[in-house]
Tab-separated table of C-alpha atoms and ligand atoms in Angstrom:
chain	number	residue	atom	x	y	z
A	525	MET	CA	110.835	90.924	91.770
A	526	GLY	CA	109.184	92.144	94.505
A	527	GLN	CA	105.566	92.637	94.642
A	528	ILE	CA	104.549	96.335	92.622
A	529	ARG	CA	102.334	98.223	94.377
A	530	LEU	CA	101.572	102.233	93.533
A	531	TYR	CA	99.631	104.529	95.108
A	532	ILE	CA	96.291	105.325	92.873
A	533	PRO	CA	94.843	108.985	93.654
A	534	GLN	CA	91.243	108.292	93.337
A	535	ARG	CA	88.835	106.005	95.216
A	536	LEU	CA	89.316	101.824	94.061
A	537	ASN	CA	86.200	99.438	93.316
A	538	ILE	CA	86.333	95.635	92.766
A	539	ASP	CA	85.789	94.949	88.876
A	540	GLU	CA	85.745	98.664	87.953
A	541	PRO	CA	88.897	100.312	85.324
A	542	VAL	CA	90.995	102.430	86.828
A	543	ASP	CA	93.804	104.721	83.736
A	544	LEU	CA	97.409	105.555	85.311
A	545	SER	CA	98.838	108.794	84.639
A	546	GLU	CA	101.492	108.705	81.626
A	547	GLN	CA	104.515	108.632	84.781
A	548	GLN	CA	102.965	105.164	86.206
A	549	SER	CA	102.315	103.729	82.545
A	550	HIS	CA	105.853	104.549	81.553
A	551	TYR	CA	107.398	103.389	84.849
A	552	LEU	CA	105.139	100.132	84.514
A	553	CYS	CA	105.539	99.181	81.109
A	554	ASN	CA	109.281	100.967	80.884
A	555	VAL	CA	110.571	100.361	84.559
A	556	MET	CA	108.829	97.804	85.440
A	557	LYS	CA	108.245	95.529	82.342
A	558	ILE	CA	105.152	94.365	83.550
A	559	LYS	CA	103.506	91.545	81.618
A	560	GLU	CA	99.368	90.655	80.920
A	561	ASN	CA	98.095	89.214	83.648
A	562	GLN	CA	100.482	90.455	85.945
A	563	ILE	CA	99.167	91.068	89.275
A	564	LEU	CA	99.483	94.674	90.975
A	565	TYR	CA	98.986	96.125	94.202
A	566	CYS	CA	96.923	98.957	94.594
A	567	PHE	CA	95.904	101.722	97.166
A	568	ASP	CA	93.488	105.207	97.503
A	569	ASN	CA	95.137	106.539	101.281
A	570	GLN	CA	90.861	105.232	101.192
A	571	SER	CA	89.198	101.879	101.356
A	572	GLY	CA	92.366	99.161	101.523
A	573	GLU	CA	94.557	97.831	98.440
A	574	TYR	CA	93.804	95.866	95.329
A	575	ARG	CA	95.111	92.748	94.186
A	576	CYS	CA	94.927	94.919	90.293
A	577	VAL	CA	95.332	94.016	86.968
A	578	PRO	CA	96.278	95.555	83.118
A	579	VAL	CA	93.539	95.717	80.490
A	580	VAL	CA	95.577	98.028	78.343
A	581	LEU	CA	99.531	97.780	78.452
A	582	ASN	CA	100.941	100.370	77.061
A	583	LYS	CA	103.172	102.892	77.566
A	584	LYS	CA	101.249	105.997	77.707
A	585	HIS	CA	98.403	105.109	79.086
A	586	THR	CA	97.024	101.598	81.207
A	587	VAL	CA	94.145	100.730	82.494
A	588	LEU	CA	93.935	98.046	85.854
A	589	ARG	CA	90.966	95.779	86.271
A	590	SER	CA	91.186	95.468	90.971
A	591	ILE	CA	89.903	92.562	91.045
A	592	SER	CA	89.823	91.502	94.909
A	593	MET	CA	90.675	93.554	98.185
A	594	GLU	CA	93.688	92.401	99.515
A	595	ARG	CA	94.242	94.681	102.898
A	596	PRO	CA	91.490	97.370	104.222
A	597	TYR	CA	92.076	100.719	104.332
A	598	ILE	CA	94.196	101.560	108.313
A	599	GLN	CA	95.912	104.997	109.398
A	600	VAL	CA	99.323	104.910	111.246
A	601	PRO	CA	98.070	105.731	115.052
A	602	ASP	CA	98.169	109.732	115.833
A	603	VAL	CA	101.458	111.063	116.191
A	604	TRP	CA	102.757	114.027	113.440
A	605	LEU	CA	106.338	115.154	112.588
A	606	ILE	CA	107.225	118.481	112.936
A	607	PHE	CA	110.683	119.086	111.330
A	608	ALA	CA	112.721	121.901	110.628
A	609	PRO	CA	113.507	121.380	107.284
A	610	VAL	CA	118.232	120.743	105.700
A	611	LYS	CA	119.864	119.817	103.160
A	612	LYS	CA	118.117	118.510	100.267
A	613	ASP	CA	119.299	115.238	100.233
A	614	ASN	CA	118.231	115.031	104.506
A	615	THR	CA	114.800	116.622	103.898
A	616	ASP	CA	114.319	113.780	101.745
A	617	PHE	CA	115.747	110.959	104.117
A	618	ILE	CA	113.534	112.542	107.063
A	619	ILE	CA	110.093	112.772	104.557
A	620	GLN	CA	111.063	108.647	103.857
A	621	LYS	CA	111.624	107.268	106.713
A	622	ALA	CA	109.312	109.689	108.617
A	623	THR	CA	106.108	107.527	105.974
A	624	GLU	CA	107.806	104.256	106.567
A	625	LEU	CA	107.690	104.816	110.528
A	626	GLY	CA	104.584	105.387	110.378
A	627	ALA	CA	103.689	109.348	111.222
A	628	ARG	CA	100.207	111.186	109.999
A	629	ARG	CA	101.167	114.025	109.250
A	630	ILE	CA	104.775	116.151	108.507
A	631	ILE	CA	105.202	119.539	109.394
A	632	PRO	CA	108.165	121.693	108.008
A	633	VAL	CA	108.943	124.272	110.412
A	634	LEU	CA	110.614	127.426	110.235
A	635	THR	CA	112.981	128.051	113.591
A	636	ARG	CA	115.308	130.216	114.194
A	637	TYR	CA	118.102	128.243	112.520
A	638	THR	CA	116.489	126.867	110.166
A	639	ILE	CA	118.887	127.058	107.430
A	640	SER	CA	116.914	125.636	104.396
A	641	GLU	CA	114.205	127.870	102.769
A	642	ARG	CA	114.228	125.898	99.245
A	643	ILE	CA	110.640	124.130	101.223
A	644	LYS	CA	109.014	121.944	97.978
A	645	LYS	CA	105.647	120.275	99.583
A	646	GLU	CA	105.435	118.046	96.007
A	647	ARG	CA	108.790	116.767	96.506
A	648	PHE	CA	108.079	115.906	99.533
A	649	GLU	CA	104.776	114.822	99.069
A	650	ALA	CA	106.538	112.305	95.898
A	651	ASN	CA	108.852	111.024	99.103
A	652	SER	CA	105.951	110.259	100.788
A	653	ILE	CA	104.317	107.913	98.428
A	654	GLU	CA	107.223	107.104	97.282
A	655	ALA	CA	107.389	105.323	100.796
A	656	ALA	CA	104.413	104.788	101.467
A	657	GLU	CA	104.794	102.260	98.727
A	658	GLN	CA	107.628	100.445	99.452
A	659	CYS	CA	106.342	100.370	102.978
A	660	ARG	CA	102.893	98.263	102.967
A	661	ARG	CA	101.077	101.244	104.424
A	662	THR	CA	97.465	102.107	103.132
A	663	ASP	CA	97.306	105.818	103.938
A	664	LEU	CA	99.629	108.644	103.565
A	665	PRO	CA	100.548	110.909	105.431
A	666	GLU	CA	99.115	114.514	105.119
A	667	ILE	CA	101.759	116.966	104.496
A	668	SER	CA	101.534	120.514	105.087
A	669	GLU	CA	102.602	123.602	104.256
A	670	VAL	CA	105.527	124.343	105.510
A	671	VAL	CA	104.235	127.196	108.789
A	672	LYS	CA	106.913	129.748	111.212
A	673	PHE	CA	107.631	127.961	114.550
A	674	VAL	CA	105.632	131.187	116.429
A	675	ASP	CA	102.169	130.935	113.761
A	676	LEU	CA	102.505	127.028	115.244
A	677	LEU	CA	102.333	127.787	118.666
A	678	GLN	CA	99.992	130.375	118.703
A	679	LYS	CA	97.506	127.838	116.103
A	680	TRP	CA	98.489	124.724	118.332
A	681	ASP	CA	95.470	123.151	119.648
A	682	LYS	CA	95.847	122.178	123.312
A	683	LYS	CA	94.289	119.019	123.195
A	684	ARG	CA	97.467	117.432	121.345
A	685	ILE	CA	100.793	116.313	123.358
A	686	LEU	CA	103.706	118.013	121.694
A	687	TYR	CA	107.026	116.845	121.865
A	688	TYR	CA	110.204	118.541	121.650
A	689	MET	CA	113.459	116.955	121.619
A	690	ASP	CA	115.314	119.020	123.830
A	691	GLU	CA	119.293	118.802	122.446
A	692	THR	CA	120.238	120.485	126.369
A	693	LEU	CA	118.932	117.358	127.866
A	694	ALA	CA	116.345	119.839	129.394
A	695	GLY	CA	113.692	116.599	129.734
A	696	ASP	CA	112.977	112.881	130.824
A	697	THR	CA	114.655	110.765	128.695
A	698	VAL	CA	112.621	108.908	125.751
A	699	ALA	CA	112.069	105.876	127.136
A	700	LYS	CA	110.055	107.703	130.233
A	701	VAL	CA	108.279	110.051	128.270
A	702	PHE	CA	106.976	107.460	125.188
A	703	ALA	CA	106.364	104.982	127.338
A	704	GLN	CA	103.712	107.180	129.180
A	705	ALA	CA	102.975	108.942	125.828
A	706	ASP	CA	99.062	109.370	124.454
A	707	VAL	CA	98.039	109.920	121.496
A	708	PRO	CA	96.455	112.930	119.836
A	709	CYS	CA	100.434	113.967	119.617
A	710	ALA	CA	103.834	115.797	117.146
A	711	ILE	CA	106.686	114.874	117.596
A	712	MET	CA	108.977	117.858	117.346
A	713	VAL	CA	112.523	117.946	115.637
A	714	GLY	CA	114.975	121.533	115.778
A	715	PRO	CA	117.190	122.692	112.967
A	716	GLU	CA	120.798	122.160	112.660
A	717	GLY	CA	121.933	124.014	115.085
A	718	GLY	CA	119.204	123.500	117.498
A	719	PHE	CA	116.646	125.244	118.946
A	720	SER	CA	116.974	128.893	119.875
A	721	THR	CA	117.442	129.506	123.492
A	722	GLU	CA	114.224	131.464	123.109
A	723	GLU	CA	112.629	129.059	120.625
A	724	LEU	CA	113.123	127.510	124.348
A	725	ALA	CA	112.030	129.561	127.086
A	726	THR	CA	108.946	129.484	124.789
A	727	LEU	CA	108.623	126.121	124.394
A	728	ARG	CA	109.010	125.566	128.572
A	729	LYS	CA	106.190	127.230	129.438
A	730	ALA	CA	104.352	125.973	127.205
A	731	SER	CA	101.345	123.705	128.867
A	732	PHE	CA	101.330	120.914	126.131
A	733	ALA	CA	104.421	121.168	125.218
A	734	LYS	CA	106.969	118.253	127.097
A	735	ALA	CA	111.098	118.295	126.471
A	736	VAL	CA	112.248	114.586	125.885
A	737	ASN	CA	115.697	114.288	125.946
A	738	LEU	CA	117.069	111.084	123.687
A	739	GLY	CA	120.682	110.759	125.240
A	740	GLN	CA	123.518	111.414	126.124
A	741	ARG	CA	124.721	112.155	122.573
A	742	ILE	CA	124.056	114.835	120.266
A	743	LEU	CA	121.794	113.628	117.401
A	744	ARG	CA	121.587	114.937	113.634
A	745	ALA	CA	118.830	115.999	112.935
A	746	GLU	CA	118.020	113.169	110.636
A	747	THR	CA	118.830	110.651	112.762
A	748	ALA	CA	117.291	112.376	115.863
A	749	VAL	CA	113.439	111.815	113.109
A	750	VAL	CA	114.798	108.700	113.274
A	751	ALA	CA	115.363	107.832	116.773
A	752	ALA	CA	112.083	109.589	118.677
A	753	LEU	CA	109.800	108.031	116.206
A	754	SER	CA	110.637	104.440	116.679
A	755	CYS	CA	110.678	104.617	119.986
A	756	TRP	CA	107.293	105.938	120.287
A	757	GLN	CA	106.514	104.020	117.756
A	758	ALA	CA	107.786	100.564	120.490
A	759	LEU	CA	106.835	102.166	123.817
A	760	SER	CA	103.568	103.744	122.266
A	761	GLY	CA	102.786	102.880	119.303
A	762	ASP	CA	101.981	100.413	116.637
A	763	TRP	CA	105.359	98.212	117.120
A	764	GLN	CA	103.899	96.889	120.509
B	971	SAM	N1	123.110	122.406	117.670
B	971	SAM	C1	122.740	121.947	118.701
B	971	SAM	C2	124.211	121.752	119.597
B	971	SAM	O1	124.913	121.723	118.926
B	971	SAM	O2	123.402	121.421	120.160
B	971	SAM	C3	122.661	120.163	117.897
B	971	SAM	C4	120.748	120.009	117.242
B	971	SAM	S1	120.597	118.623	117.198
B	971	SAM	C5	121.484	118.012	115.606
B	971	SAM	C6	119.140	118.334	115.956
B	971	SAM	C7	117.942	118.559	116.952
B	971	SAM	O3	117.719	117.386	116.714
B	971	SAM	C8	117.729	119.322	118.205
B	971	SAM	O4	117.334	120.210	117.981
B	971	SAM	C9	116.995	118.258	119.039
B	971	SAM	O5	115.836	118.006	118.892
B	971	SAM	C10	117.941	117.010	118.649
B	971	SAM	N2	118.445	116.133	119.094
B	971	SAM	C11	119.972	115.372	118.978
B	971	SAM	N3	120.031	115.295	119.503
B	971	SAM	C12	119.213	115.103	120.633
B	971	SAM	C13	119.283	114.534	122.053
B	971	SAM	N4	120.325	114.190	122.647
B	971	SAM	N5	117.926	114.486	122.604
B	971	SAM	C14	117.385	115.717	122.068
B	971	SAM	N6	117.079	115.871	120.924
B	971	SAM	C15	118.402	115.554	120.757
């Protein structure tokens, strides 16, 4: 069995007991069938990851005790993902992959051609927590409220570069742009219908925005998210 990792939404301290939620207790007892004295790895999104053992093990109420620190808290590089939600399963995929690929913040944006408007922040958060547990992040991405394209750009902090993936191939290649990428930055991917002409015109006028092209083939939105974040991490981020 692989390591069991859990996100604990409270500060962990060595030797201090921590009560798990009923849902986490059920998961450990009924799904993972953990035993007394079995080591678990818990992180709190603020101080790091700890080795923990159960001191009370019950499917309704489990208490852990952290016995030592395994790894300190490390934040991923300051790159955000901005994406226009697509169908439910593909949006789940985007949240999971963006978490694994080290997005520090994830912002859903409503553009002219965004189809899915049933955006559930709690679902996004649950997906990102599961992905962070699985991929050994010690931090969680911040999930923002959904924002309209116009508002996003109007309130933009100009010190953060906005790299928008432009399927009209007007931008420079990803290899060129991301080899010289600065942080803080954000990567934005449009919806299945692409950005509208007006949205592209707005982006082209913005001093803080830069068009990026991901090659000759038009990628699905979720593929573009994975491709852009992977290229950024490889060329400018923590894959180096
Ligand atoms: N409807 C558009 C079309 O047919 O031209 C395609 C939109 S694409 C499915 C969804 C998003 O992925 C785009 O808005 C863009 O942000 C990104 N994307 C896909 N392929 C791309 C490429 N080759 N270069 C840059 N961005 C791309």
